[in-house]
Short mmCIF file of C-alpha atoms and ligand atoms in Angstrom, two decimals:
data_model
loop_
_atom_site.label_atom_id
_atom_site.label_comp_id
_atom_site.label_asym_id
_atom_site.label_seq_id
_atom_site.Cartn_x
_atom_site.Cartn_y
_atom_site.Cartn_z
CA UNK I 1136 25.53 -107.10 85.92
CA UNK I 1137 25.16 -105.18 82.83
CA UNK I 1138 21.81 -103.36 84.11
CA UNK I 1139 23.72 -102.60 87.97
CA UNK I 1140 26.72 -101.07 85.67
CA UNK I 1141 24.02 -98.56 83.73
CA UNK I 1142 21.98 -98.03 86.94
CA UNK I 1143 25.45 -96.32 88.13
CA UNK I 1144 25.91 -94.56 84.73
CA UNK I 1145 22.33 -93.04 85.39
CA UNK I 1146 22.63 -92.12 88.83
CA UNK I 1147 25.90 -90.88 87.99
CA UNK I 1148 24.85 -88.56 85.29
CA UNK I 1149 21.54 -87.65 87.03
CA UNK I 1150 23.85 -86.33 90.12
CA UNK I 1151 25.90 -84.47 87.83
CA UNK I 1152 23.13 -83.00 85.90
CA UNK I 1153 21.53 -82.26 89.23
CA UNK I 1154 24.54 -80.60 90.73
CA UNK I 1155 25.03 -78.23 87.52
CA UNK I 1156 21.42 -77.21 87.56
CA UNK I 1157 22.05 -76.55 90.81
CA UNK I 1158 25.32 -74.37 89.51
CA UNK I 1159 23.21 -72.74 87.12
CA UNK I 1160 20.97 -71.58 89.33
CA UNK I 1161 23.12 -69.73 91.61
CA UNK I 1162 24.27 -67.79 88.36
CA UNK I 1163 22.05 -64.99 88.41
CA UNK I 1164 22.35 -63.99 91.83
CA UNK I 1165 25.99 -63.65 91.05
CA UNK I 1166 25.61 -61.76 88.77
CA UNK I 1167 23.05 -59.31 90.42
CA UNK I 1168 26.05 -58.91 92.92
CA UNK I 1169 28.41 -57.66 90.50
CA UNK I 1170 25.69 -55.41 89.15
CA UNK I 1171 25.48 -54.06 92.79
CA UNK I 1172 29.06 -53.29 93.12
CA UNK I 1173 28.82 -51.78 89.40
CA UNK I 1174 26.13 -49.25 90.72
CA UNK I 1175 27.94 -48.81 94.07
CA UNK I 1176 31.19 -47.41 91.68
CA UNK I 1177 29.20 -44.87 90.05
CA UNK I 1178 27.76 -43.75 93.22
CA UNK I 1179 31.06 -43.45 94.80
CA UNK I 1180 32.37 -41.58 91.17
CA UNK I 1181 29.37 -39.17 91.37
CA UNK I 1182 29.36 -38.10 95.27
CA UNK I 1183 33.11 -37.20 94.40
CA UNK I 1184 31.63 -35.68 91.44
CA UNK I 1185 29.22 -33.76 93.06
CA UNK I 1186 31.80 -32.28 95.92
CA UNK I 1187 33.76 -30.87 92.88
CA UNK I 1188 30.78 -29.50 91.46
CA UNK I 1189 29.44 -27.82 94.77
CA UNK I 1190 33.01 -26.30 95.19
CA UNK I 1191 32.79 -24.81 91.99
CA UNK I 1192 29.83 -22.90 92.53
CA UNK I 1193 31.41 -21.82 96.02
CA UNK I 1194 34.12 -20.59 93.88
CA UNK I 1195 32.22 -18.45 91.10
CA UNK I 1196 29.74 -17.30 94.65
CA UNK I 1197 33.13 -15.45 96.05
CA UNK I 1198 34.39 -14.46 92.42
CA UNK I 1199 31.28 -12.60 92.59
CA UNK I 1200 31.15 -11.43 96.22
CA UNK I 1201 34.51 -10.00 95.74
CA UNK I 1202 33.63 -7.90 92.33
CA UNK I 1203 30.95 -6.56 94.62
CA UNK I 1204 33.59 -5.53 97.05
CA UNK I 1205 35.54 -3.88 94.55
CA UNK I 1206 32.43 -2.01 93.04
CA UNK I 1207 31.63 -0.58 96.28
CA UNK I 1208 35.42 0.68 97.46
CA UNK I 1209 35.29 1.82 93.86
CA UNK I 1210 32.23 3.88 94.39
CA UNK I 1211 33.12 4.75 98.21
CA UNK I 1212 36.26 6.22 96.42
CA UNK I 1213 34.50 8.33 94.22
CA UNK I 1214 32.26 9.97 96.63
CA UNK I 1215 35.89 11.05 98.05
CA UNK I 1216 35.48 14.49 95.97
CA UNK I 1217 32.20 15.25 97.19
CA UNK I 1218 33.35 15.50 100.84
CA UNK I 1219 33.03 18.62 102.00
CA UNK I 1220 34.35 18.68 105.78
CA UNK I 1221 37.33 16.59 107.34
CA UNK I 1222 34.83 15.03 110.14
CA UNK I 1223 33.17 13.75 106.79
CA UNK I 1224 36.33 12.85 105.51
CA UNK I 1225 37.89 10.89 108.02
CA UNK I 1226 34.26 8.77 108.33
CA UNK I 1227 34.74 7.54 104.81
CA UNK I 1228 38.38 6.79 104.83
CA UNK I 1229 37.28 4.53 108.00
CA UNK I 1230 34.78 3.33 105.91
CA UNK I 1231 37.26 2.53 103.01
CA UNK I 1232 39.50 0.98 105.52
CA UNK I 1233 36.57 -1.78 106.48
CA UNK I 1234 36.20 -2.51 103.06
CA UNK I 1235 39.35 -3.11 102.06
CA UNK I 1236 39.55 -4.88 105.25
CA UNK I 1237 36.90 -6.91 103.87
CA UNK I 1238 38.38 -7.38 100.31
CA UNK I 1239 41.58 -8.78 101.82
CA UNK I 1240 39.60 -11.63 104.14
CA UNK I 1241 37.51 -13.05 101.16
CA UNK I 1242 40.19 -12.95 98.75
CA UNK I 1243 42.18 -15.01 101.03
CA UNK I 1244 39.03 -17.50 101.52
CA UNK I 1245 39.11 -17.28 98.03
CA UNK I 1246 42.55 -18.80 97.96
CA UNK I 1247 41.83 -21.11 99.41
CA UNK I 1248 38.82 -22.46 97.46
CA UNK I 1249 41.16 -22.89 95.14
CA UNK I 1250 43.38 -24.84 96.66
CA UNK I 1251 40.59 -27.42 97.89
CA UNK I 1252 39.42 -27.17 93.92
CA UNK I 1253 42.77 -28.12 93.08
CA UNK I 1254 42.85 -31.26 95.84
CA UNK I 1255 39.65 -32.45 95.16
CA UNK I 1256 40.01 -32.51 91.21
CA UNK I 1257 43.23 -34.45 91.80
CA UNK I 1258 41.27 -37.27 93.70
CA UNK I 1259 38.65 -36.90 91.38
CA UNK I 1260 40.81 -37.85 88.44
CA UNK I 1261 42.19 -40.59 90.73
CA UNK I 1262 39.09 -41.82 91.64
CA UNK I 1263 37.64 -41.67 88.15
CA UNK I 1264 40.41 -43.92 86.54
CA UNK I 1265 40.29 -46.33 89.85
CA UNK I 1266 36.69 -46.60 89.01
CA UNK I 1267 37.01 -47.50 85.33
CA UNK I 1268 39.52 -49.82 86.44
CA UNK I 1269 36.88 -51.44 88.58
CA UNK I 1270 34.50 -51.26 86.89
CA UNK I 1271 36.33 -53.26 83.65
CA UNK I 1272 37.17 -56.15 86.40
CA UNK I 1273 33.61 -56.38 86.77
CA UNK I 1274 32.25 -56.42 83.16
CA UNK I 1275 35.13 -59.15 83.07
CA UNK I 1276 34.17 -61.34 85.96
CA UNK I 1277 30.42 -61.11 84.57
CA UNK I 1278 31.29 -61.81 80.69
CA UNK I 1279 32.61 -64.99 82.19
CA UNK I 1280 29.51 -66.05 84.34
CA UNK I 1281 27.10 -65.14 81.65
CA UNK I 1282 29.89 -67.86 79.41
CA UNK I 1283 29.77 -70.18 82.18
CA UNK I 1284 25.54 -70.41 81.78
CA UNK I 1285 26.20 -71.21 78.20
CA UNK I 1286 28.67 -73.69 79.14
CA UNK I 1287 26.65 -75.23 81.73
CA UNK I 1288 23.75 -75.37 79.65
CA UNK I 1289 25.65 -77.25 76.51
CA UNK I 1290 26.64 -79.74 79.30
CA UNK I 1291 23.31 -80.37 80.76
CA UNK I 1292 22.21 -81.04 77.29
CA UNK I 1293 24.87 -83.56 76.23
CA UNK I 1294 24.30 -85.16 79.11
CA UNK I 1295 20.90 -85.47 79.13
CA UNK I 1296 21.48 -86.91 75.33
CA UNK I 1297 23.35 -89.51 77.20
CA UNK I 1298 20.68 -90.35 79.79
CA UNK I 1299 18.27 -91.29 77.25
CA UNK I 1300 20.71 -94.28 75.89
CA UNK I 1301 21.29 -95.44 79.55
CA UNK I 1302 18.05 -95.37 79.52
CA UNK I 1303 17.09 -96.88 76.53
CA UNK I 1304 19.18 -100.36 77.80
CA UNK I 1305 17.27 -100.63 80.89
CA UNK I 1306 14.56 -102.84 81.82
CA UNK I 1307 11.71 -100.66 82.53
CA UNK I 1308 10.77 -102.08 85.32
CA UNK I 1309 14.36 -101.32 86.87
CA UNK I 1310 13.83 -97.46 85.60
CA UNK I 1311 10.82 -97.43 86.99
CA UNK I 1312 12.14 -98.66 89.89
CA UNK I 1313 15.10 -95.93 90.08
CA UNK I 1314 12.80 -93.08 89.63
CA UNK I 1315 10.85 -94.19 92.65
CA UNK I 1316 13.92 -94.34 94.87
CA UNK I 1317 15.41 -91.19 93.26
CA UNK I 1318 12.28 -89.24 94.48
CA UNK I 1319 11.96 -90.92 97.79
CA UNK I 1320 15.54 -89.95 98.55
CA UNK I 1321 16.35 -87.11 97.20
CA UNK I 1322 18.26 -87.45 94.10
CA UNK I 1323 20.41 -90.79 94.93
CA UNK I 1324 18.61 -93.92 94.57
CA UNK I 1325 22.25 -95.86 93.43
CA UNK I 1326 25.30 -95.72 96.08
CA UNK I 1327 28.63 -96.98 96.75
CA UNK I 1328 29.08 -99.70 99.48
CA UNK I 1329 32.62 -98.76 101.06
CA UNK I 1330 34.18 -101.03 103.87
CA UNK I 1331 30.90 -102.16 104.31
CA UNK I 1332 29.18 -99.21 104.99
CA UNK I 1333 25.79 -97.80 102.42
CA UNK I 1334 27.04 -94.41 101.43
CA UNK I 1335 23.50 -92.99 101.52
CA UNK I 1336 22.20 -93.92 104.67
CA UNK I 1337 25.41 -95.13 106.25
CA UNK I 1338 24.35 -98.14 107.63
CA UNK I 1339 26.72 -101.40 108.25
CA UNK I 1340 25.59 -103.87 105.67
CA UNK I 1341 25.56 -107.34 107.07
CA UNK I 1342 28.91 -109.37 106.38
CA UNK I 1343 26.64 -112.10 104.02
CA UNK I 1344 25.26 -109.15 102.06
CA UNK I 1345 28.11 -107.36 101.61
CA UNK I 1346 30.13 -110.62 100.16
CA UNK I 1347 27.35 -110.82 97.64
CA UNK I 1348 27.52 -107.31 96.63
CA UNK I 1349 30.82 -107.17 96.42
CA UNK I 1350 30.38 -109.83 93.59
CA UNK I 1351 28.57 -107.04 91.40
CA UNK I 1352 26.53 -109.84 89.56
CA UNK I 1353 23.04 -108.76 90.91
CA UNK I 1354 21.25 -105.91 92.14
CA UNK I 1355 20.95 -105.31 95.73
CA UNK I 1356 19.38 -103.11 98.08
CA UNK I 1357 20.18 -101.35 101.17
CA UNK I 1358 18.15 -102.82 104.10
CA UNK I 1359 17.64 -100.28 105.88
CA UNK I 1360 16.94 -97.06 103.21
CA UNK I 1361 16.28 -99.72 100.08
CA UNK I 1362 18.73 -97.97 97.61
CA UNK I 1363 20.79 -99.89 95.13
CA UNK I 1364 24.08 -100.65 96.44
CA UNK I 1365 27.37 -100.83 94.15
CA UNK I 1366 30.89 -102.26 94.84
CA UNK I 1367 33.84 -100.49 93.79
CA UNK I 1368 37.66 -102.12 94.46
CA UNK I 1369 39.55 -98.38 93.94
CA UNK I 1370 36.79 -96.96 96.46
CA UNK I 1371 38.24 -99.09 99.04
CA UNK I 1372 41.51 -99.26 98.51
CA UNK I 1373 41.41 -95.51 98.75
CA UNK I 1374 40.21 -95.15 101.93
CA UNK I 1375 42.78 -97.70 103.51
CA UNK I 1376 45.52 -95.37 101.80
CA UNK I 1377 43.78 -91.99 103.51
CA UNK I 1378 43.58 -94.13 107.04
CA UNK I 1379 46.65 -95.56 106.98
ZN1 ZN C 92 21.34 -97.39 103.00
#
């Protein structure tokens, strides 16, 4: 009776150490994820970045296109007292005319460079602070997985602390025994009989059997897989509450 009662106390810590290793191990992929989405932030942040930046250069391009502009009505201007008939004359006032022309177009494209510098440095501030904002949610969220492998660790090793007194009151025969049937099925080699059914391979254990088993005072096996079978009263009673 005593040995069935650690056999469950083993199988029951060897599923939950199994089941956090198995916890553990999906950590770091987690994790990569949030790095992803970290990256995927600053990309966003320095695209928008880089529109602002491209606009800016547009903007100091025209500044300069326009001093040109102004340079050569300047000059055209000059030349004004040079002219010596009106045919001459009226051919650079037309050509004075263009220019200015000219001068009045880009400064309006000018115009409205800076309004699209204005627009786009307003999203870029917005973006910017949305991004830290993000980007602190994620540090956050992966502070506390990187916490949760410590965690998970400490546990594993507590409980594998525990595992060696379980084991240390077994037979070792009966250990031996529960390693074998651990390997051959896959992690549970002890399971719960409930209304008469093995919980591992789900087979209906005779009604003779089943009595016995339900006596807890030796160790049985499951005819048809060959794990240990245990009896619990709660187990039962719970699932005529859930089907009732
Ligand atoms: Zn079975």
């Amino acid at each position: 009776m005593e040995d069935l009662e650690n056999l469950v106390k083993l199988q029951e810590t060897d599923s939950l150490i199994l089941s956090l290793k198995q916890k553990l191990e999906m950590i770091p992929a987690e994790i990569q994820k949030f790095d992803n989405l970290l990256q995927e932030a600053d990309k966003k942040f320095e695209k928008e970045k880089n529109k602002l930046l491209e606009l800016e250069k547009k903007k100091r391009d025209k500044e300069r296109e326009i001093q040109d502009i102004n340079e050569k009505i300047k000059k055209l201007k000059e030349k004004t007292s040079q002219i010596k008939t009106n045919k001459e004359y009226q051919a650079l006032l037309k050509e004075i005319e263009s220019v200015t022309e000219e001068l009045k177009k880009e400064e309006e494209n000018f115009l409205i460079i800076l309004y699209e510098l204005d627009d786009i440095k307003e999203k870029n501030d917005k973006i910017k602070i949305e991004t830290e904002a993000r980007k602190n949610e994620i540090e956050k969220k992966k502070k506390e997985l990187e916490k949760e492998i410590i965690d998970i660790t400490q546990q594993i090793e507590f409980l594998k602390e525990n595992r060696k007194g379980i084991i240390k009151r077994l037979p070792p025969e009966l250990y031996q025994e529960y390693i074998d049937l651990m390997k051959k099925h896959k992690g549970i080699a002890v399971t719960q009989v409930k209304n008469s059914v093995c919980q591992g391979c789900f087979l209906h254990i005779p009604p003779q059997l089943y009595v016995e088993i339900k006596l807890n005072q030796s160790i049985y096996h499951c005819p048809q897989c060959g794990r240990i079978l245990y009896y619990r009263k709660e187990a039962e009673k719970e699932i005529q509450v859930q089907s009732e």
